[in-house]
mmCIF file of C-alpha atoms in Angstrom:
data_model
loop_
_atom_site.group_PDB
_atom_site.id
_atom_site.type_symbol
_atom_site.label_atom_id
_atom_site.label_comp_id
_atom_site.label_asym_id
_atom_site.label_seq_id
_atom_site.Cartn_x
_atom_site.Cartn_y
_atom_site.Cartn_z
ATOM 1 C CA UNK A 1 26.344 0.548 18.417
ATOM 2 C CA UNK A 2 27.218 3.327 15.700
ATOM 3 C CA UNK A 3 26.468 3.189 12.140
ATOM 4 C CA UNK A 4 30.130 2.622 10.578
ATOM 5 C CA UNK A 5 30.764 1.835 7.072
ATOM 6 C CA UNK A 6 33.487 -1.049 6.115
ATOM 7 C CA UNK A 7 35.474 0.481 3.490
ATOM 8 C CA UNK A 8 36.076 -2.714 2.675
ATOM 9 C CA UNK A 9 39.586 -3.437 4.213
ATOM 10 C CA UNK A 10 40.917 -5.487 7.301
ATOM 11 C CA UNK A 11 39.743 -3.512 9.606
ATOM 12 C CA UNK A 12 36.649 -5.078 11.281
ATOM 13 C CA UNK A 13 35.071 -4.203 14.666
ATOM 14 C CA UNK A 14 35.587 -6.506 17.475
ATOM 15 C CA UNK A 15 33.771 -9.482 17.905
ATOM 16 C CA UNK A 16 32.196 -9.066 13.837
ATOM 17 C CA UNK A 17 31.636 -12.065 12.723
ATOM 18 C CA UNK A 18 31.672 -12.407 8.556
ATOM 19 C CA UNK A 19 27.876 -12.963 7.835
ATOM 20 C CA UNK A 20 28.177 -12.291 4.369
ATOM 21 C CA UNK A 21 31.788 -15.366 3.308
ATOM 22 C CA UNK A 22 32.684 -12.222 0.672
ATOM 23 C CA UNK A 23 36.208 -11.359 0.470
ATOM 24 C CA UNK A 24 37.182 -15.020 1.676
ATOM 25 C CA UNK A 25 39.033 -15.464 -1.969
ATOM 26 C CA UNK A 26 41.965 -13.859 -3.301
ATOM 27 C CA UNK A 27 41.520 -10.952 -5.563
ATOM 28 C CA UNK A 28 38.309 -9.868 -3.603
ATOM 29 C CA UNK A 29 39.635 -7.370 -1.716
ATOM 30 C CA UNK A 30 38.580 -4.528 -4.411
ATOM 31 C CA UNK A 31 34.595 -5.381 -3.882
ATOM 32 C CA UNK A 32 32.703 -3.854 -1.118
ATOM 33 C CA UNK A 33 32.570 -5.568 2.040
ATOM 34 C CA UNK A 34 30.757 -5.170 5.375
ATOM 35 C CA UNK A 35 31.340 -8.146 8.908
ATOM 36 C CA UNK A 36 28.234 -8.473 10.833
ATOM 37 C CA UNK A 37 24.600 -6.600 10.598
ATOM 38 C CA UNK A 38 24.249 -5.215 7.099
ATOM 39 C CA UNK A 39 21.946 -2.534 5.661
ATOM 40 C CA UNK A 40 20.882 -0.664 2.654
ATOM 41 C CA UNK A 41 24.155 0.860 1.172
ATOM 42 C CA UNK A 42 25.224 3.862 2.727
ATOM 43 C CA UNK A 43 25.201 7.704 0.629
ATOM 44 C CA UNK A 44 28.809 6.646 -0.717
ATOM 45 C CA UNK A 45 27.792 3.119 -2.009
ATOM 46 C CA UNK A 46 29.247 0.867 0.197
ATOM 47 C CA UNK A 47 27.709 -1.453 2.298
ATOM 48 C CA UNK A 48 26.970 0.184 6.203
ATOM 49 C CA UNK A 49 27.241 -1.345 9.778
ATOM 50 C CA UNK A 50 23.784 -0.598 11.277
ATOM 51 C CA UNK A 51 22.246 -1.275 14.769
ATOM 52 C CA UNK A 52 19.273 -3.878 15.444
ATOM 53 C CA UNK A 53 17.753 -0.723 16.691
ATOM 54 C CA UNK A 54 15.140 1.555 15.143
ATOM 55 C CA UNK A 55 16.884 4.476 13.656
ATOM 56 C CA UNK A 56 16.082 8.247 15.462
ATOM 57 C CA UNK A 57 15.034 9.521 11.989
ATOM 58 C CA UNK A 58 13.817 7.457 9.370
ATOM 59 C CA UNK A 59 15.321 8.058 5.617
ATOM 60 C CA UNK A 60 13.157 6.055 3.335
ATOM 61 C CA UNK A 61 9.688 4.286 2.643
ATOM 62 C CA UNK A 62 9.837 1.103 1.814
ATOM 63 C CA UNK A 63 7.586 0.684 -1.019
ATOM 64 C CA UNK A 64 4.339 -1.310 -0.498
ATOM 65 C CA UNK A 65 4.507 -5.043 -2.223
ATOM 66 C CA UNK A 66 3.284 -4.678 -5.329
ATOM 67 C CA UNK A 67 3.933 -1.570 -5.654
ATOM 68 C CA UNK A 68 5.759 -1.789 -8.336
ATOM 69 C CA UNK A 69 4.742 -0.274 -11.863
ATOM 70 C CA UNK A 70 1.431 -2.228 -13.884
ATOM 71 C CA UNK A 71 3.571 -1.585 -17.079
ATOM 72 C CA UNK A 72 7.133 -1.082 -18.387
ATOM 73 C CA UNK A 73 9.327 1.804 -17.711
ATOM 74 C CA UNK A 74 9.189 2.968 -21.048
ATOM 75 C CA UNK A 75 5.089 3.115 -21.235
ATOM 76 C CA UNK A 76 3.696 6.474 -20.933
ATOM 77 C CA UNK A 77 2.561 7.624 -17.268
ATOM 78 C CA UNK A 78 -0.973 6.524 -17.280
ATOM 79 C CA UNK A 79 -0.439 3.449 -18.963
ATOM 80 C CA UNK A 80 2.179 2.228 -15.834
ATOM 81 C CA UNK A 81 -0.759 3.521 -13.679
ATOM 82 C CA UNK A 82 -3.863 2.001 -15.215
ATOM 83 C CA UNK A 83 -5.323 0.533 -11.943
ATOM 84 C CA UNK A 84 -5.075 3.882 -9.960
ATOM 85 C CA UNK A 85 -6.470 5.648 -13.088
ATOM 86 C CA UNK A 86 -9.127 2.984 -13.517
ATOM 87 C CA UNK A 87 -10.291 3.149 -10.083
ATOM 88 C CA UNK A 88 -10.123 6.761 -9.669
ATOM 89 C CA UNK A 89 -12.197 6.966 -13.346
ATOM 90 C CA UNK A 90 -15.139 5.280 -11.467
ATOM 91 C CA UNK A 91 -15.487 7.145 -8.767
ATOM 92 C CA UNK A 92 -15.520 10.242 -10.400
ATOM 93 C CA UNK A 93 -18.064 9.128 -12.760
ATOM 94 C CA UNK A 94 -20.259 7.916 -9.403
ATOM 95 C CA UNK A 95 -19.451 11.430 -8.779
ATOM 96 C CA UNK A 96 -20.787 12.862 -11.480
ATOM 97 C CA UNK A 97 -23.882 10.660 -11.484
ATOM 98 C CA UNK A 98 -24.840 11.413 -7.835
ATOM 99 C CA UNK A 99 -23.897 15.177 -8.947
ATOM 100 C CA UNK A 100 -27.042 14.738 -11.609
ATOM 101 C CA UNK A 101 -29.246 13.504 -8.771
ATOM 102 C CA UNK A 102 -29.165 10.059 -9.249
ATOM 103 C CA UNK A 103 -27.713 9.452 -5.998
ATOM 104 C CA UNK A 104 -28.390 5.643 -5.682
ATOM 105 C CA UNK A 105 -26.728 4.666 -8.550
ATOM 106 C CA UNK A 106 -23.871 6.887 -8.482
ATOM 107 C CA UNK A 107 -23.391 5.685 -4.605
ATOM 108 C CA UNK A 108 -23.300 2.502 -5.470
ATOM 109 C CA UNK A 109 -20.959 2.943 -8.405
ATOM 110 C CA UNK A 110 -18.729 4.438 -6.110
ATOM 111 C CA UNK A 111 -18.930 1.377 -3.665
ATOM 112 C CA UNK A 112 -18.645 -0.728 -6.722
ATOM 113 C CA UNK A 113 -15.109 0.861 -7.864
ATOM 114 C CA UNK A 114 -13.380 0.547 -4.316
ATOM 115 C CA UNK A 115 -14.703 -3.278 -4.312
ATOM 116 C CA UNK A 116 -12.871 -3.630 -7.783
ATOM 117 C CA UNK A 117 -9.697 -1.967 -6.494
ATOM 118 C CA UNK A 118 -9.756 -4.627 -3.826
ATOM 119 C CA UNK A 119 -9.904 -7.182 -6.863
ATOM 120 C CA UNK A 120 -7.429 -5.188 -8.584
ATOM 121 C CA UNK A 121 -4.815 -5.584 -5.814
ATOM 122 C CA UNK A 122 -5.305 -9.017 -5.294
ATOM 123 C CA UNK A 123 -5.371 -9.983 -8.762
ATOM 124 C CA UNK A 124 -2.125 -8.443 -10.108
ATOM 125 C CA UNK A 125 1.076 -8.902 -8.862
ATOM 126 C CA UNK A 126 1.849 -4.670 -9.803
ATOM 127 C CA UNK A 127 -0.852 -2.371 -9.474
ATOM 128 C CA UNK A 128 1.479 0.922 -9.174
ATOM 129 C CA UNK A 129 0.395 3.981 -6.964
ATOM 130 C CA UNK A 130 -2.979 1.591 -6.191
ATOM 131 C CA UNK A 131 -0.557 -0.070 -3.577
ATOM 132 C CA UNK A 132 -0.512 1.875 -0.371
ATOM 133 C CA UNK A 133 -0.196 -0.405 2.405
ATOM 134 C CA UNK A 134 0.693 -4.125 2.627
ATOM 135 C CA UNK A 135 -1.814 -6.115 -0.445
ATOM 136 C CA UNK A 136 -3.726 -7.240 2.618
ATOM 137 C CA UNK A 137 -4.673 -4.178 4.127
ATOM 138 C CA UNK A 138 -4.834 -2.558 1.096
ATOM 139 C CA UNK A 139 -7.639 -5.048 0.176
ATOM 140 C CA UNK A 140 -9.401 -5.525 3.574
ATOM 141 C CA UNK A 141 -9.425 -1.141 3.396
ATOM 142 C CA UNK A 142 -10.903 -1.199 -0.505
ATOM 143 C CA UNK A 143 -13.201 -4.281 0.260
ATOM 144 C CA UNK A 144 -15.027 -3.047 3.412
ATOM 145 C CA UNK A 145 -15.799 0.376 2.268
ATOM 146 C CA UNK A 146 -16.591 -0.476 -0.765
ATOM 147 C CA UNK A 147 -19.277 -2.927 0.401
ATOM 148 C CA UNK A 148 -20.356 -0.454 3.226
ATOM 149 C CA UNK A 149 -20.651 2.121 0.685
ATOM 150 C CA UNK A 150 -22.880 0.014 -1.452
ATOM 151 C CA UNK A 151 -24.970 -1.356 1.662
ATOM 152 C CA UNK A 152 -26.119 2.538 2.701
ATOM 153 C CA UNK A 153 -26.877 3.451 -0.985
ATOM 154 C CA UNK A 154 -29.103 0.279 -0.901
ATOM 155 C CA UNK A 155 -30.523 1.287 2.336
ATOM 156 C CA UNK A 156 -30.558 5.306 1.438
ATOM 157 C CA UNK A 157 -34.382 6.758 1.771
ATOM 158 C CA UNK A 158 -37.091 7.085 0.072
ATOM 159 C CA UNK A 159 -37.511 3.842 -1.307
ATOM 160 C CA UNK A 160 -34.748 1.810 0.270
ATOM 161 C CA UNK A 161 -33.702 -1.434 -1.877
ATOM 162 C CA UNK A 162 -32.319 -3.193 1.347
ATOM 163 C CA UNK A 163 -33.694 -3.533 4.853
ATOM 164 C CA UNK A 164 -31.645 -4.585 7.874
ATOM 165 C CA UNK A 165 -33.792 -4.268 10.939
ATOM 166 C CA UNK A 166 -30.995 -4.102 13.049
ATOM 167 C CA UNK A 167 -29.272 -1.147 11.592
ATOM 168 C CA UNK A 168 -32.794 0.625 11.583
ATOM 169 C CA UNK A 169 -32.983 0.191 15.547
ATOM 170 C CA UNK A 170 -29.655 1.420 16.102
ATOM 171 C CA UNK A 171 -29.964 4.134 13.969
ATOM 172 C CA UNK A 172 -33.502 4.849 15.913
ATOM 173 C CA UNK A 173 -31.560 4.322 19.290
ATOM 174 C CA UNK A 174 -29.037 6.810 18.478
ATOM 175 C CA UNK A 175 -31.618 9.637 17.313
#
């Protein structure tokens, strides 16, 4: 099957059935139409035949759910980005506390902002350029390296906060 737009007339492939019941009442004939499998309109505006198939080149990225913007249009940039901005303000001042040698707390800082981006994108329905993937994997990638992040600053020598034998023997094992 070839990607052929309906320009809207009476000309229909063979065997297309109307999925759409547009055009069905008199006077419609001026609106764009398109019989069978419909897509995203095509570079002219009308509505496009496509296949069931998976195009050879892809065109466009469908944006991530909730990826919409956190504020209106009209806001200044970082205010319709505030959860990226937010999250990205954290880490860099875990950054800059490790950077001053207080590694522990700065680690865990850091852990402690990718946990609340996980919150972030489950919480709100937009989060803006915070949305990557689907809000599921987005939040399953935040949420477990945040919380591994924070579980090896606890665990960090000298003076280690949290002990897990386990991960001690393996880490042994390995060495």
């Amino acid at each position: 099957m070839s990607a052929v737009p309906d320009t809207g007339g009476t000309q229909d492939a063979p065997g297309a059935d109307d999925a759409s019941g547009a055009g069905d009442t008199p006077g419609s004939d001026d609106a764009p139409r398109a019989r069978g499998a419909v897509s995203a309109p095509g570079p002219d505006g009308r509505p496009r035949k496509v296949s069931r198939r998976f195009p050879l080149f892809t065109r466009d990225t469908a944006r991530p759910e909730g990826g919409g913007r956190a504020a209106a249009g009209d806001a200044p940039a970082p205010a319709r980005q505030w959860p990226l901005l937010s999250v990205v303000s954290t880490v860099g001042l875990g950054l800059l506390l490790t950077a001053f040698d207080v590694f522990r707390v700065g680690t865990i800082v850091i852990g402690v902002a990718l946990i609340g981006g996980a919150v972030l994108r489950w919480a709100l329905p937009d989060v803006g350029m915070l949305a990557v993937r689907s809000r599921f994997t987005d939040m399953v990638t935040y949420g477990v390296l945040g919380v591994a992040i924070v579980l090896l600053a606890l665990m960090a020598q000298p003076k280690p906060v949290l002990e897990i034998p386990f991960l001690d023997d393996t880490l042994h094992y390995t060495i």
